[in-house]
Short mmCIF file of C-alpha atoms and ligand atoms in Angstrom, two decimals:
data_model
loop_
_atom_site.label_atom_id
_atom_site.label_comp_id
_atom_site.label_asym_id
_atom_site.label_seq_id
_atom_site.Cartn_x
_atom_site.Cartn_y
_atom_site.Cartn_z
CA UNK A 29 115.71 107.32 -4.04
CA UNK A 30 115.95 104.92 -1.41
CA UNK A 31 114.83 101.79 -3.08
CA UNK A 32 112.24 102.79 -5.44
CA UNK A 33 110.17 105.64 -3.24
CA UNK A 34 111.47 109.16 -1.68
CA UNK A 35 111.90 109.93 1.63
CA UNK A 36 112.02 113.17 3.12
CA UNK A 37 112.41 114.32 6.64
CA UNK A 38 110.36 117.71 7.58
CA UNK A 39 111.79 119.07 10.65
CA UNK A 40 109.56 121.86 12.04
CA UNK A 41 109.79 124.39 14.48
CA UNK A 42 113.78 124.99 13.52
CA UNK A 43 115.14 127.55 16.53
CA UNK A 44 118.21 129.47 15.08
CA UNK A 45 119.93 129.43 18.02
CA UNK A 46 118.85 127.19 20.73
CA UNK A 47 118.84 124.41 17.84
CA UNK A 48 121.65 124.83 15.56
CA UNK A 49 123.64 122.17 16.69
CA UNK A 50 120.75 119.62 16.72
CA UNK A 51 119.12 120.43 13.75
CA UNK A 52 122.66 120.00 11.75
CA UNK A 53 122.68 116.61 13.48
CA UNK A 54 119.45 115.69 12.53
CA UNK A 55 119.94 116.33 8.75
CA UNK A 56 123.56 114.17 8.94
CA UNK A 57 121.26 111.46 10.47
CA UNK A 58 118.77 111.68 8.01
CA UNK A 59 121.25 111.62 4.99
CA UNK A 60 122.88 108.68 6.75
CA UNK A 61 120.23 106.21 7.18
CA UNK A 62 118.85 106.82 3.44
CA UNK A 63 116.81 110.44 2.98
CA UNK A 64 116.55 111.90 -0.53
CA UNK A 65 115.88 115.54 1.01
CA UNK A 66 115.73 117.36 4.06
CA UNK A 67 113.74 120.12 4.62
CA UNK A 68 113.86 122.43 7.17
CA UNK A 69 111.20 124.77 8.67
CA UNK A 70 110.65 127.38 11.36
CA UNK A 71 113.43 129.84 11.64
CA UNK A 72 115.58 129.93 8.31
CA UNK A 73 118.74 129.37 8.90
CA UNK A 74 121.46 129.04 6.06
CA UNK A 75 124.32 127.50 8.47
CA UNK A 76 121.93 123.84 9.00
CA UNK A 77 122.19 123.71 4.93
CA UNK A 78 125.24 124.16 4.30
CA UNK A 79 126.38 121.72 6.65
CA UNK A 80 124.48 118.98 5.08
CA UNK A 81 125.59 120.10 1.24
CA UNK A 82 128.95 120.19 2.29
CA UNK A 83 129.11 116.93 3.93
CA UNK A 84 127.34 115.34 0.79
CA UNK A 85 129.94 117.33 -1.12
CA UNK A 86 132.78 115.04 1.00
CA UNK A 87 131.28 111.55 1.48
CA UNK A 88 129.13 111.72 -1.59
CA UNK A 89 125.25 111.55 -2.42
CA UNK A 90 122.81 113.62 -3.68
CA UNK A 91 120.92 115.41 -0.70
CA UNK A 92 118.44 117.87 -1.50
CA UNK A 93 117.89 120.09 1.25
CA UNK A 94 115.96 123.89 1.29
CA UNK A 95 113.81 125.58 3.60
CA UNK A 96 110.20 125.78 3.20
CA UNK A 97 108.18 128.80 4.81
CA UNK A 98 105.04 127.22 4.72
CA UNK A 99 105.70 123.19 5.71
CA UNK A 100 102.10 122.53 7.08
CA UNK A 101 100.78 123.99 3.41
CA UNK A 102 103.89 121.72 2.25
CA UNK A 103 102.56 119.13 4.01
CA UNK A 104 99.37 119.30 3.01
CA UNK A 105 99.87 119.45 -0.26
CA UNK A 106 102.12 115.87 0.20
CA UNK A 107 99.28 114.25 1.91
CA UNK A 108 97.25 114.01 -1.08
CA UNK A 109 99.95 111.30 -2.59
CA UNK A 110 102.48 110.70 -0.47
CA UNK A 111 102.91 109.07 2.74
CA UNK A 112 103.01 111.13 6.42
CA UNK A 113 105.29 109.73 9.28
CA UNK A 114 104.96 111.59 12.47
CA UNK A 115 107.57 110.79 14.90
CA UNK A 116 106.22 111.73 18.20
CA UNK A 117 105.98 110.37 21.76
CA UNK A 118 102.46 110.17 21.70
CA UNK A 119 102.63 107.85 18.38
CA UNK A 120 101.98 104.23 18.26
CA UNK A 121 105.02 102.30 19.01
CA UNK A 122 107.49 102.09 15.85
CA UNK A 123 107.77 98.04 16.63
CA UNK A 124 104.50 97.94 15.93
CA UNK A 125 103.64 99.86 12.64
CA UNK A 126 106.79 100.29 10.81
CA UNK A 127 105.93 97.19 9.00
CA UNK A 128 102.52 98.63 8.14
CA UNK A 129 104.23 101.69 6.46
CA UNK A 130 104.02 101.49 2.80
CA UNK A 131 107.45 101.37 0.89
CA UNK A 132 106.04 102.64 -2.21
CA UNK A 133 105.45 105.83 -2.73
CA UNK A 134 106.94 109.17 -1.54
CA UNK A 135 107.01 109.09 1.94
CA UNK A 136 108.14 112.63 4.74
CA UNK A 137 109.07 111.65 8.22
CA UNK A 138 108.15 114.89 10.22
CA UNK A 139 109.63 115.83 13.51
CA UNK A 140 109.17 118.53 15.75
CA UNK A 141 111.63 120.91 17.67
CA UNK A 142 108.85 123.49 19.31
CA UNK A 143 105.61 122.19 19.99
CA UNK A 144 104.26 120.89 16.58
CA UNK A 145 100.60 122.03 15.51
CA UNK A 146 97.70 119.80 16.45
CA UNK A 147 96.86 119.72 13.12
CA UNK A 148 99.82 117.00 12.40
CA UNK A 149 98.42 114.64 14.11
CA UNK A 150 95.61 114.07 11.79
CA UNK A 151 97.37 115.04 8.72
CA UNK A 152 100.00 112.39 9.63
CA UNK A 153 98.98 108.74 8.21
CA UNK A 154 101.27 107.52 10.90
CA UNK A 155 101.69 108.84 14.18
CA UNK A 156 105.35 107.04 15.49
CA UNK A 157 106.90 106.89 18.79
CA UNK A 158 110.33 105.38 19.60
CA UNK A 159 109.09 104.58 23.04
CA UNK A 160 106.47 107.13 25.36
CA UNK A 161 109.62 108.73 26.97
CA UNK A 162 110.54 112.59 25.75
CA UNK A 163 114.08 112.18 23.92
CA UNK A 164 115.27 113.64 21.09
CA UNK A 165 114.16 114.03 17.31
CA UNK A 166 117.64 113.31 16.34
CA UNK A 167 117.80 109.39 18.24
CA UNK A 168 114.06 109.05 17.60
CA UNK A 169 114.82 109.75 13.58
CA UNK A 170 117.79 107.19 13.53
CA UNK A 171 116.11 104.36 15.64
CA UNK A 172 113.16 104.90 13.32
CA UNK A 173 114.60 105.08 9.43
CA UNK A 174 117.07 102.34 10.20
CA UNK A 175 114.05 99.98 11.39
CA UNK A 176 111.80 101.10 8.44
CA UNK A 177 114.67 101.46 5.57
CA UNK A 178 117.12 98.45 7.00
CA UNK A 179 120.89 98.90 5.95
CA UNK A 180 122.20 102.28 3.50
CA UNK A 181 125.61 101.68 4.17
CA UNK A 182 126.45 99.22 0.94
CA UNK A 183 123.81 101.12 -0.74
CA UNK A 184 124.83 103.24 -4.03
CA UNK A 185 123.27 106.30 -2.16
CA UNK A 186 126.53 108.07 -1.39
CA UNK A 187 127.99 107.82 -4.71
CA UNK A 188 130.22 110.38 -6.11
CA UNK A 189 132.19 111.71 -3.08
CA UNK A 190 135.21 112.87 -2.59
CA UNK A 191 136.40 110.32 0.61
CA UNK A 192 134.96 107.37 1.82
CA UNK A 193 135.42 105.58 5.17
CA UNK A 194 136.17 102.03 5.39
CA UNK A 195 135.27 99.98 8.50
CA UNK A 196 138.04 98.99 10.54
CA UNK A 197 138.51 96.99 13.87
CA UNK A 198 140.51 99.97 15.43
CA UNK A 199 142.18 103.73 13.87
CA UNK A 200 140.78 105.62 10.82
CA UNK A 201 141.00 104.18 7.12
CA UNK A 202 139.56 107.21 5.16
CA UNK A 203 140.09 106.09 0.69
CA UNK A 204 140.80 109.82 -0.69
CA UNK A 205 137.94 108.80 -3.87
CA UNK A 206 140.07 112.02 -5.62
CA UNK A 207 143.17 109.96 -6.25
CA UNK A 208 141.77 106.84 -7.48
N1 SAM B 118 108.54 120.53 22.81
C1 SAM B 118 108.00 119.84 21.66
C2 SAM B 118 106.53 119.48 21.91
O1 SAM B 118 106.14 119.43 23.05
O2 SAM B 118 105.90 119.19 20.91
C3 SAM B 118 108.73 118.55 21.36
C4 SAM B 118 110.18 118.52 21.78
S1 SAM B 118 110.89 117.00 21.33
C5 SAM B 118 112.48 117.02 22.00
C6 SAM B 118 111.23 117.30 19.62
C7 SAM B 118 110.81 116.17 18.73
O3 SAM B 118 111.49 114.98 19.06
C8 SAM B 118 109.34 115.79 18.80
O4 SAM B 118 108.53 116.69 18.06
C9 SAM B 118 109.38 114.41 18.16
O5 SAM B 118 109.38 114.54 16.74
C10 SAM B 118 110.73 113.86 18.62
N2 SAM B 118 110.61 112.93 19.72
C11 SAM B 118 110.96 113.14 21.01
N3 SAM B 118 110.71 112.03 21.76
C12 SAM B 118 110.17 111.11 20.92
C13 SAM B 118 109.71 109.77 21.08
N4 SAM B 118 109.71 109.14 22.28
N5 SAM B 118 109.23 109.12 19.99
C14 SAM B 118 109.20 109.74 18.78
N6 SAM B 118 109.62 111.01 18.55
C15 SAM B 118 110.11 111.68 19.62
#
């Protein structure tokens, strides 16, 4: 839990191949900056999980992540108590409303990776944009969860793992939890 409310991140529209890479990034970012789950949709694709379990496994935290063949049913189904945040250029700028999104209850940020259906644009209680430029889901996620959540990293969120990075001016200082 992130605070005292959920937060998932929905992406749909998952594309085996052409996304792999980017869709295994945008999981890491979501565990990073403070999601409970991640759930991917479109193409299943085992390799995107994995990643994200086994990089809990390492730095700690307790990600849930599956994939859901029906996320706009999913979705639906979330609407009728939890919060929907759309992340999409067309939104309403993120400086604007993140302050206006409601910290407590269960709350999905969805983003896209082919063109999302219509229909999430009037499902979503909040339609966000990091800007009215095309980027990426994976910078538009980040920008948006850190502005919304604030700081994870001294949270208790990524308890339990097996290393754990200290900040340093310069070089690597990686605490081996294992030995302790
Ligand atoms: N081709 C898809 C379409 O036309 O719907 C979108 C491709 S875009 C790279 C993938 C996702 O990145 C979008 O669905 C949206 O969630 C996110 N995204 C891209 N630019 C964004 C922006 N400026 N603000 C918020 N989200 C953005």
């Amino acid at each position: 839990m992130t605070g005292d409310f959920r937060v998932s991140v929905l992406r749909l529209g998952h594309r085996r191949e052409r996304d792999k890479r980017i869709t295994s990034h945008l999981g890491l970012t979501a565990r990073a900056f403070g999601a409970d789950e991640v759930i991917l949709a479109g193409e299943e694709d085992d390799s995107a999980i994995e990643t994200w379990n086994s990089v809990s496994e390492r730095f700690g935290g307790n990600l849930d992540c599956h994939f859901e063949p029906k996320p706009m049913n999913w979705l639906r189904r979330f609407a009728v108590s939890g919060t929907v945040i759309h992340l999409t250029m067309y939104g309403e700028s993120w400086r604007k409303v993140t302050g206006e999104i409601p910290k407590d209850k269960p709350a999905v940020i969805v983003v896209g990776g082919t063109k999302v259906p219509a229909e999430l644009f009037s499902i979503a209680d909040h339609n966000v944009s990091i800007g009215n430029q095309p980027h990426s889901e994976v910078a538009a996620l980040g920008v948006f969860m850190d502005s919304w959540l604030g700081p994870i990293e001294e949270s208790s969120k990524f308890a339990g793992g097996q290393i754990e990075v200290v900040p340093s001016e310069r070089g690597k200082r990686v605490v081996n939890l294992e030995e302790e």
